[in-house]
Coordinates of C-alpha atoms in Angstrom, one line a residue:
X20 CA 130.4 43.0 42.2
X21 CA 129.4 40.7 45.2
X22 CA 126.6 42.9 46.1
X23 CA 125.2 43.1 42.5
X24 CA 125.5 39.2 42.3
X25 CA 123.8 38.5 45.6
X26 CA 120.9 41.0 45.0
X27 CA 119.9 39.3 41.7
X28 CA 116.4 38.0 41.7
X29 CA 116.4 34.5 43.1
X30 CA 115.8 31.7 40.6
X31 CA 113.3 29.8 42.9
X32 CA 109.7 30.3 42.1
X33 CA 108.6 29.6 45.6
X34 CA 107.2 32.9 47.1
X35 CA 109.2 34.8 49.7
X36 CA 108.0 37.7 51.8
X37 CA 111.1 39.4 53.2
X38 CA 110.4 42.7 51.4
X39 CA 106.6 42.3 51.9
X40 CA 107.1 42.2 55.7
X41 CA 109.5 45.1 55.5
X42 CA 106.8 47.2 53.7
X43 CA 103.8 46.1 55.9
X44 CA 105.7 47.0 59.2
X45 CA 106.9 50.4 57.9
X46 CA 103.4 51.4 56.8
X47 CA 102.1 49.9 60.2
X48 CA 104.5 52.0 62.0
X49 CA 103.3 55.2 60.3
X50 CA 99.6 54.5 61.0
X51 CA 100.5 53.7 64.6
X52 CA 102.4 57.0 64.7
X53 CA 99.5 59.0 63.4
X54 CA 97.1 57.3 65.7
X55 CA 99.3 57.9 68.8
X56 CA 99.9 61.5 67.8
X57 CA 96.2 62.3 67.5
X58 CA 95.6 60.6 71.0
X59 CA 98.6 62.7 72.4
X60 CA 96.9 65.9 71.2
X61 CA 93.3 65.1 71.9
X62 CA 93.0 62.7 74.7
X63 CA 93.1 65.3 77.4
X64 CA 90.4 67.7 76.0
X65 CA 88.3 64.6 75.2
X66 CA 88.6 62.4 78.4
X67 CA 90.9 64.2 80.7
X68 CA 89.7 65.4 84.1
X69 CA 88.4 68.6 82.4
X70 CA 87.5 67.0 79.2
X71 CA 84.1 66.5 77.5
X72 CA 83.7 62.9 78.8
X73 CA 86.0 62.8 81.8
X74 CA 87.5 59.2 82.3
X75 CA 87.3 59.6 86.1
X76 CA 83.4 59.7 85.5
X77 CA 83.4 56.8 83.0
X78 CA 85.5 54.2 84.7
X79 CA 83.3 54.1 88.0
X80 CA 80.2 53.7 85.9
X81 CA 81.7 50.8 84.0
X82 CA 82.9 49.3 87.4
X83 CA 79.4 49.7 88.9
X84 CA 77.7 48.3 85.8
X85 CA 79.9 45.1 85.6
X86 CA 80.2 44.7 89.5
X87 CA 83.8 45.2 90.1
X88 CA 87.0 46.7 88.7
X89 CA 88.3 43.2 87.6
X90 CA 85.0 42.6 85.7
X91 CA 85.2 46.0 84.1
X92 CA 88.7 45.3 83.0
X93 CA 87.9 42.0 81.5
X94 CA 85.1 43.6 79.4
X95 CA 87.3 46.6 78.5
X96 CA 91.0 45.8 79.0
X97 CA 93.1 48.8 79.4
X98 CA 96.2 49.8 81.3
X99 CA 94.3 53.0 82.3
X100 CA 92.4 51.0 84.8
X101 CA 95.6 51.1 86.9
X102 CA 96.1 54.9 86.6
X103 CA 93.4 57.1 84.8
X104 CA 95.3 60.5 85.7
X105 CA 95.8 63.3 83.2
X106 CA 99.6 62.5 83.5
X107 CA 98.9 59.0 82.3
X108 CA 96.8 60.2 79.5
X109 CA 99.4 62.6 78.4
X110 CA 102.3 60.3 78.6
X111 CA 100.9 57.0 77.3
X112 CA 100.3 58.2 73.8
X113 CA 103.9 59.7 73.5
X114 CA 105.3 56.4 74.5
X115 CA 103.3 54.7 71.7
X116 CA 104.5 57.5 69.3
X117 CA 108.1 57.0 70.0
X118 CA 107.8 53.3 69.7
X119 CA 106.1 53.8 66.4
X120 CA 109.0 56.0 65.2
X121 CA 111.4 53.1 66.0
X122 CA 109.3 50.7 63.8
X123 CA 109.3 53.3 60.9
X124 CA 113.0 53.3 61.2
X125 CA 113.1 49.7 60.6
X126 CA 113.4 48.1 64.0
X127 CA 110.6 45.8 65.3
X128 CA 110.3 42.7 67.3
X129 CA 107.3 40.9 69.0
X130 CA 108.0 42.8 72.3
X131 CA 107.7 46.2 70.5
X132 CA 104.6 45.2 68.7
X133 CA 102.9 43.8 71.8
X134 CA 103.6 47.1 73.6
X135 CA 102.2 49.1 70.7
X136 CA 99.1 47.0 70.6
X137 CA 98.5 47.1 74.3
X138 CA 99.0 50.8 74.5
X139 CA 96.5 51.4 71.6
X140 CA 94.1 49.0 73.0
X141 CA 94.2 50.8 76.3
X142 CA 93.3 54.1 74.6
X143 CA 90.4 52.5 72.3
X144 CA 88.7 50.8 75.2
X145 CA 88.3 53.8 77.3
X146 CA 87.9 56.4 74.5
X147 CA 84.1 56.2 74.7
X148 CA 82.3 57.9 71.7
X149 CA 85.5 59.3 70.4
X150 CA 87.0 55.9 69.6
X151 CA 83.9 54.1 68.5
X152 CA 85.0 54.1 64.8
X153 CA 85.8 50.8 62.8
X154 CA 89.4 51.7 62.0
X155 CA 90.2 51.7 65.7
X156 CA 89.4 48.0 66.2
X157 CA 90.9 47.4 62.6
X158 CA 94.1 48.8 63.8
X159 CA 94.0 46.5 66.9
X160 CA 93.4 43.5 64.8
X161 CA 96.2 44.5 62.3
X162 CA 98.6 45.3 65.0
X163 CA 97.9 41.9 66.7
X164 CA 98.8 39.9 63.5
X165 CA 101.9 42.0 63.2
X166 CA 103.2 40.6 66.5
X167 CA 103.6 37.2 65.0
X168 CA 105.1 38.5 61.8
X169 CA 108.5 39.2 63.4
X170 CA 110.9 37.4 65.8
X171 CA 110.4 37.6 69.5
X172 CA 113.8 39.5 70.2
X173 CA 115.7 40.2 66.9
X174 CA 114.6 43.8 65.9
X175 CA 116.5 44.1 62.7
X176 CA 114.8 45.0 59.4
X177 CA 115.8 41.7 58.0
X178 CA 116.2 39.2 60.8
X179 CA 117.3 35.7 59.9
X180 CA 113.8 34.3 60.6
X181 CA 111.6 34.4 57.6
X182 CA 108.1 35.8 57.8
X183 CA 105.7 33.0 58.7
X184 CA 103.7 32.2 55.6
X185 CA 100.6 31.5 57.8
X186 CA 100.6 35.0 59.1
X187 CA 100.9 36.3 55.6
X188 CA 97.7 34.3 54.8
X189 CA 96.0 35.7 57.8
X190 CA 96.7 39.2 56.6
X191 CA 94.9 38.2 53.4
X192 CA 92.0 36.8 55.3
X193 CA 91.8 40.2 57.0
X194 CA 91.7 42.3 53.8
X195 CA 89.1 39.7 52.4
X196 CA 86.7 40.3 55.3
X197 CA 87.2 44.1 55.3
X198 CA 86.4 44.4 51.5
X199 CA 83.6 41.8 51.3
X200 CA 82.0 43.1 54.4
X201 CA 82.1 46.7 53.0
X202 CA 80.6 45.4 49.7
X203 CA 77.8 43.4 51.4
X204 CA 76.8 46.2 53.7
X205 CA 76.2 48.4 50.7
X206 CA 74.4 45.9 48.7
X207 CA 72.0 45.1 51.6
X208 CA 71.7 48.8 52.6
X209 CA 71.0 51.8 50.6
X210 CA 69.4 51.3 47.1
X211 CA 71.6 54.0 45.7
X212 CA 74.6 51.5 45.6
X213 CA 72.4 49.0 43.6
X214 CA 71.2 51.8 41.1
X215 CA 74.7 53.1 40.8
X216 CA 73.7 56.6 42.1
X217 CA 75.7 56.6 45.4
X218 CA 78.4 58.8 44.2
X219 CA 76.0 61.5 43.1
X220 CA 75.8 62.3 46.9
X221 CA 78.8 60.8 48.6
X222 CA 81.5 63.4 47.9
X223 CA 79.2 66.2 49.2
X224 CA 77.8 64.3 52.2
X225 CA 80.8 62.4 53.4
X226 CA 82.0 63.2 57.0
X227 CA 84.8 65.7 56.0
X228 CA 85.2 66.8 52.4
X229 CA 88.7 67.8 51.2
X230 CA 89.8 70.4 48.6
X231 CA 89.1 67.7 45.7
X232 CA 85.7 66.6 46.9
X233 CA 83.9 69.3 44.9
X234 CA 85.6 68.3 41.8
X235 CA 84.7 64.8 42.3
X236 CA 81.0 65.7 43.0
X237 CA 80.6 67.6 39.8
X238 CA 82.1 64.9 37.5
X239 CA 79.6 63.7 34.8
X240 CA 77.0 61.3 36.0
X241 CA 78.3 58.5 33.8
X242 CA 81.7 58.8 35.5
X243 CA 80.2 58.6 38.9
X244 CA 78.2 55.5 38.0
X245 CA 81.3 54.0 36.7
X246 CA 82.9 54.9 40.1
X247 CA 80.3 52.7 41.9
X248 CA 81.2 49.8 39.5
X249 CA 84.9 50.5 40.4
X250 CA 83.9 50.3 44.0
X251 CA 82.3 46.9 43.5
X252 CA 85.2 45.5 41.5
X253 CA 87.6 46.3 44.3
X254 CA 85.3 45.4 47.3
X255 CA 83.2 42.4 45.7
X256 CA 85.3 40.8 43.0
X257 CA 88.9 41.4 43.7
X258 CA 89.0 39.9 47.3
X259 CA 88.2 36.5 46.1
X260 CA 91.5 36.4 44.3
X261 CA 93.8 37.3 47.2
X262 CA 94.3 33.7 47.9
X263 CA 95.0 32.6 44.4
X264 CA 98.5 32.0 42.8
X265 CA 100.8 34.9 42.2
X266 CA 99.5 36.7 39.1
X267 CA 95.9 36.6 40.2
X268 CA 96.6 37.9 43.7
X269 CA 99.0 40.5 42.4
X270 CA 96.4 41.9 40.3
X271 CA 93.7 41.7 43.0
X272 CA 96.1 43.5 45.6
X273 CA 96.8 46.3 42.9
X274 CA 93.1 46.8 42.3
X275 CA 92.3 47.0 46.0
X276 CA 95.2 49.4 46.8
X277 CA 94.4 51.7 43.8
X278 CA 90.8 51.8 45.0
X279 CA 91.9 52.8 48.5
X280 CA 94.2 55.5 47.2
X281 CA 91.2 56.8 45.0
X282 CA 89.1 57.1 48.1
X283 CA 91.9 58.7 50.1
X284 CA 92.4 61.7 47.6
X285 CA 88.7 62.3 47.5
X286 CA 87.9 63.1 51.3
X287 CA 89.3 63.1 54.8
X288 CA 88.7 59.5 56.2
X289 CA 91.3 59.7 59.0
X290 CA 94.0 56.8 58.5
X291 CA 91.3 54.3 57.4
X292 CA 92.5 54.0 53.8
X293 CA 96.1 53.7 54.7
X294 CA 95.4 51.2 57.4
X295 CA 93.3 49.2 55.0
X296 CA 96.3 49.1 52.5
X297 CA 98.4 47.2 55.2
X298 CA 96.7 43.7 54.9
X299 CA 96.4 44.3 51.1
X300 CA 100.2 44.4 50.8
X301 CA 100.2 40.8 51.8
X302 CA 98.9 39.9 48.3
X303 CA 102.4 40.6 47.0
X304 CA 105.4 38.5 47.4
X305 CA 109.1 39.6 46.9
X306 CA 108.9 39.1 43.1
X307 CA 106.6 42.1 43.0
X308 CA 108.8 44.3 45.1
X309 CA 112.0 43.3 43.4
X310 CA 111.1 45.7 40.4
X311 CA 110.4 48.7 42.8
X312 CA 113.1 48.5 45.6
X313 CA 116.7 49.9 45.4
X314 CA 119.6 47.6 45.4
X315 CA 120.7 47.6 49.0
X316 CA 117.2 46.6 50.3
X317 CA 117.1 43.7 47.7
X318 CA 120.7 42.7 48.8
X319 CA 119.7 42.6 52.5
X320 CA 116.6 40.7 51.7
X321 CA 118.7 38.1 49.5
X322 CA 121.3 37.9 52.3
X323 CA 118.6 37.2 55.0
X324 CA 117.1 34.6 52.7
X325 CA 120.3 32.8 52.1
X326 CA 121.2 32.8 55.8
X327 CA 117.7 32.1 57.1
X328 CA 117.1 29.7 59.9
X329 CA 114.0 27.9 61.1
X330 CA 112.5 28.9 64.3
X331 CA 110.2 26.2 65.9
X332 CA 108.9 28.9 68.3
X333 CA 107.8 31.4 65.5
X334 CA 106.3 28.6 63.5
X335 CA 104.4 27.2 66.5
X336 CA 103.2 30.8 67.3
X337 CA 101.9 31.1 63.7
X338 CA 100.0 27.8 64.0
X339 CA 98.5 28.7 67.3
X340 CA 97.5 32.1 66.0
X341 CA 95.9 30.6 63.0
X342 CA 93.9 28.3 65.0
X343 CA 92.7 31.3 67.3
X344 CA 91.8 33.4 64.3
X345 CA 89.9 30.3 62.7
X346 CA 87.9 29.9 65.8
X347 CA 87.2 33.7 66.4
X348 CA 86.3 34.0 62.7
X349 CA 83.1 31.9 63.1
X350 CA 80.8 34.8 64.3
X351 CA 82.3 37.4 61.9
X352 CA 81.7 35.0 59.0
X353 CA 78.2 34.2 60.1
X354 CA 77.6 38.0 60.3
X355 CA 78.9 38.4 56.8
X356 CA 76.1 36.2 55.4
X357 CA 73.3 37.3 57.8
X358 CA 70.5 39.5 56.4
X359 CA 71.0 41.5 59.6
X360 CA 74.6 42.1 58.9
X361 CA 76.4 44.4 61.5
X362 CA 79.3 46.5 60.5
X363 CA 82.3 47.5 62.7
X364 CA 81.6 45.1 65.4
X365 CA 83.8 43.1 67.9
X366 CA 82.9 39.7 69.2
X367 CA 85.8 39.3 71.7
X368 CA 87.1 41.8 74.3
X369 CA 90.4 42.0 72.9
X370 CA 89.1 43.0 69.3
X371 CA 91.1 40.3 67.6
X372 CA 88.8 39.4 64.9
X373 CA 86.1 41.8 64.0
X374 CA 83.5 42.7 61.3
X375 CA 83.9 45.7 59.0
X376 CA 81.9 47.8 56.7
X377 CA 81.5 51.5 55.6
X378 CA 78.8 53.7 54.1
X379 CA 76.0 51.3 54.0
X380 CA 73.7 54.3 53.9
X381 CA 74.5 57.5 52.0
X382 CA 72.9 60.7 52.9
X383 CA 71.1 62.7 50.2
X384 CA 71.9 66.0 51.8
X385 CA 74.6 67.4 54.0
X386 CA 73.5 68.7 57.5
X387 CA 76.0 70.4 59.8
X388 CA 75.6 71.7 63.4
X389 CA 77.1 75.1 63.8
X390 CA 77.7 76.4 67.2
X391 CA 77.2 80.2 67.6
X392 CA 77.6 82.7 70.3
X393 CA 76.6 86.3 71.2
X394 CA 77.2 88.7 73.8
X395 CA 73.8 90.4 73.4
X396 CA 71.6 90.5 76.4
X397 CA 68.7 89.0 74.3
X398 CA 68.2 86.2 71.8
X399 CA 65.2 87.8 70.2
X400 CA 65.3 89.9 67.1
X401 CA 68.4 91.1 65.2
X402 CA 71.1 89.4 67.2
X403 CA 74.7 89.2 66.1
X404 CA 75.6 85.5 66.3
X405 CA 79.2 84.6 65.6
X406 CA 80.2 81.2 64.4
X407 CA 82.7 78.8 66.0
X408 CA 84.8 77.4 63.3
X409 CA 85.6 73.7 63.4
X410 CA 89.2 72.5 62.7
X411 CA 87.9 70.7 59.5
X412 CA 84.1 70.4 59.3
X413 CA 82.6 73.0 56.9
X414 CA 81.2 76.2 58.5
X415 CA 82.2 79.3 56.5
X416 CA 80.8 79.0 53.0
X417 CA 83.7 81.1 51.6
X418 CA 86.5 78.7 52.8
X419 CA 87.9 75.8 50.7
X420 CA 87.7 72.5 52.5
X421 CA 90.9 71.5 54.2
X422 CA 93.0 68.4 53.9
X423 CA 93.3 67.0 57.4
X424 CA 93.5 63.1 56.9
X425 CA 95.3 60.9 57.9
X426 CA 94.9 63.1 61.1
X427 CA 91.5 62.8 62.7
X428 CA 89.8 65.6 64.6
X429 CA 87.5 63.6 66.7
X430 CA 85.0 66.4 67.6
X431 CA 84.4 67.1 64.0
X432 CA 83.6 63.5 63.2
X433 CA 81.2 63.2 66.1
X434 CA 79.5 66.4 65.1
X435 CA 79.0 64.9 61.6
X436 CA 77.0 62.1 63.2
X437 CA 75.3 64.5 65.7
X438 CA 73.8 66.4 62.8
X439 CA 71.8 63.4 61.9
X440 CA 70.5 63.0 65.4
X441 CA 69.5 65.3 68.5
X442 CA 71.5 66.6 71.4
X443 CA 69.7 64.0 73.6
X444 CA 71.8 61.3 71.7
X445 CA 74.8 63.5 72.3
X446 CA 74.6 65.0 75.6
X447 CA 78.4 65.9 75.9
X448 CA 77.3 68.8 73.5
X449 CA 75.7 70.4 76.5
X450 CA 79.0 70.2 78.3
X451 CA 80.7 71.6 75.4
X452 CA 78.5 74.6 75.3
X453 CA 79.0 75.0 79.2
X454 CA 82.7 75.2 78.7
X455 CA 82.4 77.6 75.7
X456 CA 80.3 79.9 78.0
X457 CA 83.2 80.0 80.3
X458 CA 85.8 80.5 77.4
X459 CA 87.4 77.2 78.6
X460 CA 90.6 76.7 76.7
X461 CA 89.9 73.0 76.6
X462 CA 86.7 73.4 74.8
X463 CA 88.2 76.1 72.6
X464 CA 91.0 73.8 71.5
X465 CA 88.4 72.1 69.3
X466 CA 87.9 75.3 67.2
X467 CA 90.2 77.3 65.0
X468 CA 89.9 80.4 67.0
X469 CA 87.8 82.1 69.7
X470 CA 85.2 84.6 68.4
X471 CA 85.0 86.1 71.8
X472 CA 88.5 86.6 73.0
X473 CA 87.9 89.4 75.5
X474 CA 85.1 88.0 77.4
X475 CA 83.0 85.0 77.3
X476 CA 79.6 84.9 75.2
X477 CA 76.3 85.6 76.9
X478 CA 74.4 82.9 75.1
X479 CA 75.4 80.0 72.8
X480 CA 73.2 78.0 70.5
X481 CA 73.7 75.2 68.0
X482 CA 72.0 75.7 64.6
X483 CA 71.4 73.1 62.0
X484 CA 72.3 74.2 58.4
X485 CA 72.0 72.4 55.0
X486 CA 75.2 72.6 53.1
X487 CA 75.7 72.2 49.4
X488 CA 78.7 72.5 47.2
X489 CA 78.6 75.8 45.1
X490 CA 79.5 75.3 41.4
X491 CA 83.1 76.1 40.7
X492 CA 83.6 79.6 39.3
X493 CA 80.5 81.1 40.9
X494 CA 80.5 85.0 41.0
X495 CA 80.9 85.0 44.8
X496 CA 83.8 82.6 44.8
X497 CA 82.0 80.5 47.5
X498 CA 82.7 76.9 48.1
X499 CA 79.4 76.1 49.7
X500 CA 75.8 77.3 50.0
X501 CA 74.0 76.9 53.3
X502 CA 70.4 77.2 54.3
X503 CA 69.0 77.4 57.9
X504 CA 67.0 74.4 58.8
X505 CA 66.3 74.5 62.6
X506 CA 67.7 75.2 66.0
X507 CA 69.6 72.0 67.0
X508 CA 70.0 73.4 70.6
X509 CA 68.2 76.6 71.6
X510 CA 70.2 79.4 73.1
X511 CA 71.7 78.6 76.5
X512 CA 73.1 80.8 79.2
X513 CA 75.0 80.0 82.4
X514 CA 72.0 81.0 84.7
X515 CA 69.5 78.5 83.0
X516 CA 68.6 76.4 86.2
X517 CA 67.1 73.4 84.1
X518 CA 70.4 73.1 82.1
X519 CA 72.5 73.2 85.1
X520 CA 70.5 70.5 86.7
X521 CA 71.2 68.2 83.7
X522 CA 74.9 69.0 83.9
X523 CA 75.1 68.2 87.5
X524 CA 73.5 64.9 86.9
X525 CA 76.5 63.9 84.7
X526 CA 78.9 65.5 87.2
X527 CA 80.1 68.1 84.6
X528 CA 79.8 71.3 86.6
X529 CA 82.3 70.3 89.1
X530 CA 85.7 71.9 89.3
X531 CA 84.8 74.2 86.3
X532 CA 87.4 76.8 85.8
X533 CA 86.5 80.4 86.2
X534 CA 85.5 82.5 83.2
X535 CA 88.3 83.7 81.1
X536 CA 88.2 87.3 80.6
X537 CA 91.6 88.1 78.9

């Protein structure tokens, strides 16, 4: 009886945020866990000593460019300046993953959140091309705000210190900038957003389609045009109401979250959508969660509220944070209203307040770079070229797209961008081919299987194809059609002296393992 009485909804109309904090931290813990798991599995192949962009090549270049190790650290703060060994690259993400699981389990304080933020910042700042995406800095900004949402020491799910309302408002400021930035970059960018035709192309040309993308692509044109209006309702209209009284911000938060979920089910955008939901949760106070949560959680929240105590330190930290964010927001706000708006840009070395945006330009056709190998002695005439299948990027026209998000295959994402450029802009592709010609297990880990298990291929090339969704129910049962466009990289062999010279200039032929023949 006592538990039932004390878990009744409080009569006070003043908003409280005990349950809101609980939800924000649990989802943030999940996103951190995914991000660290991705790093644990891919950092060594990407930037390890035998990776595609070795860290022990990158840090000396940064040091030389800025003049000293300390200056390099100030520009790109990272714990890996202290130790950039493969062991460190392997251990650091698993420490972050373990702490993320602690947060998911319900235990967090400022110390834990600081460690998570510092560990992930250490990865992002030395991740080079692989960590150049907007959601990486967005996770850092979100994680930094979360440090001030919890007490310094008390790790309990419902500590006696209430969530600082100022920090809740800073989360709302974050979701406002994210959504408005995304809307404005679209309105200023590709005309297909303004004429409501963007979704005629988006689902087919997005970085990594999923099993539902084809269904979305072939929806009636009127439905797809309505989808663009839905996009602008969520990104351009709803954000203005996140600061309003309860009913308005609950509606605004619901629209934004439903929009983000609709995007999540239509493609593979890493953990971006789930990360963006986190600040949107700050639109809701406990009166919203009261209808959804089971009795025990409501009882614990009520008990914590009844026994709450003021913490001058927590309040002072929230005020200081608010002043800092206000100051650091000047450049991002100017950027929002600039005709030359930049998206996914940081203005401070710690990535505390950033600019965001997505899909300001929509491709009208899907181009994919496909790596192919042959063990033939010639590349002229009827040569049997075998495809290397990416983890998620389309290659085989018969295969249904896979659901990989919220996990992110970093190579697949970069190859989506590479298809819109040349290998000169992505020189690490030369290193990748060099490794594939050695049957190097590091390079092969980026692909689903090795088409040359018994011996390395003689030549490897990269071919540009145009991919289009095949209509459902076609006679061949294909998911895609593809048309040859051009050689993205001509056939290369190990004995090519010009190629070897380029690789040596980057230091990529040193310590290359012997060719694998078994």
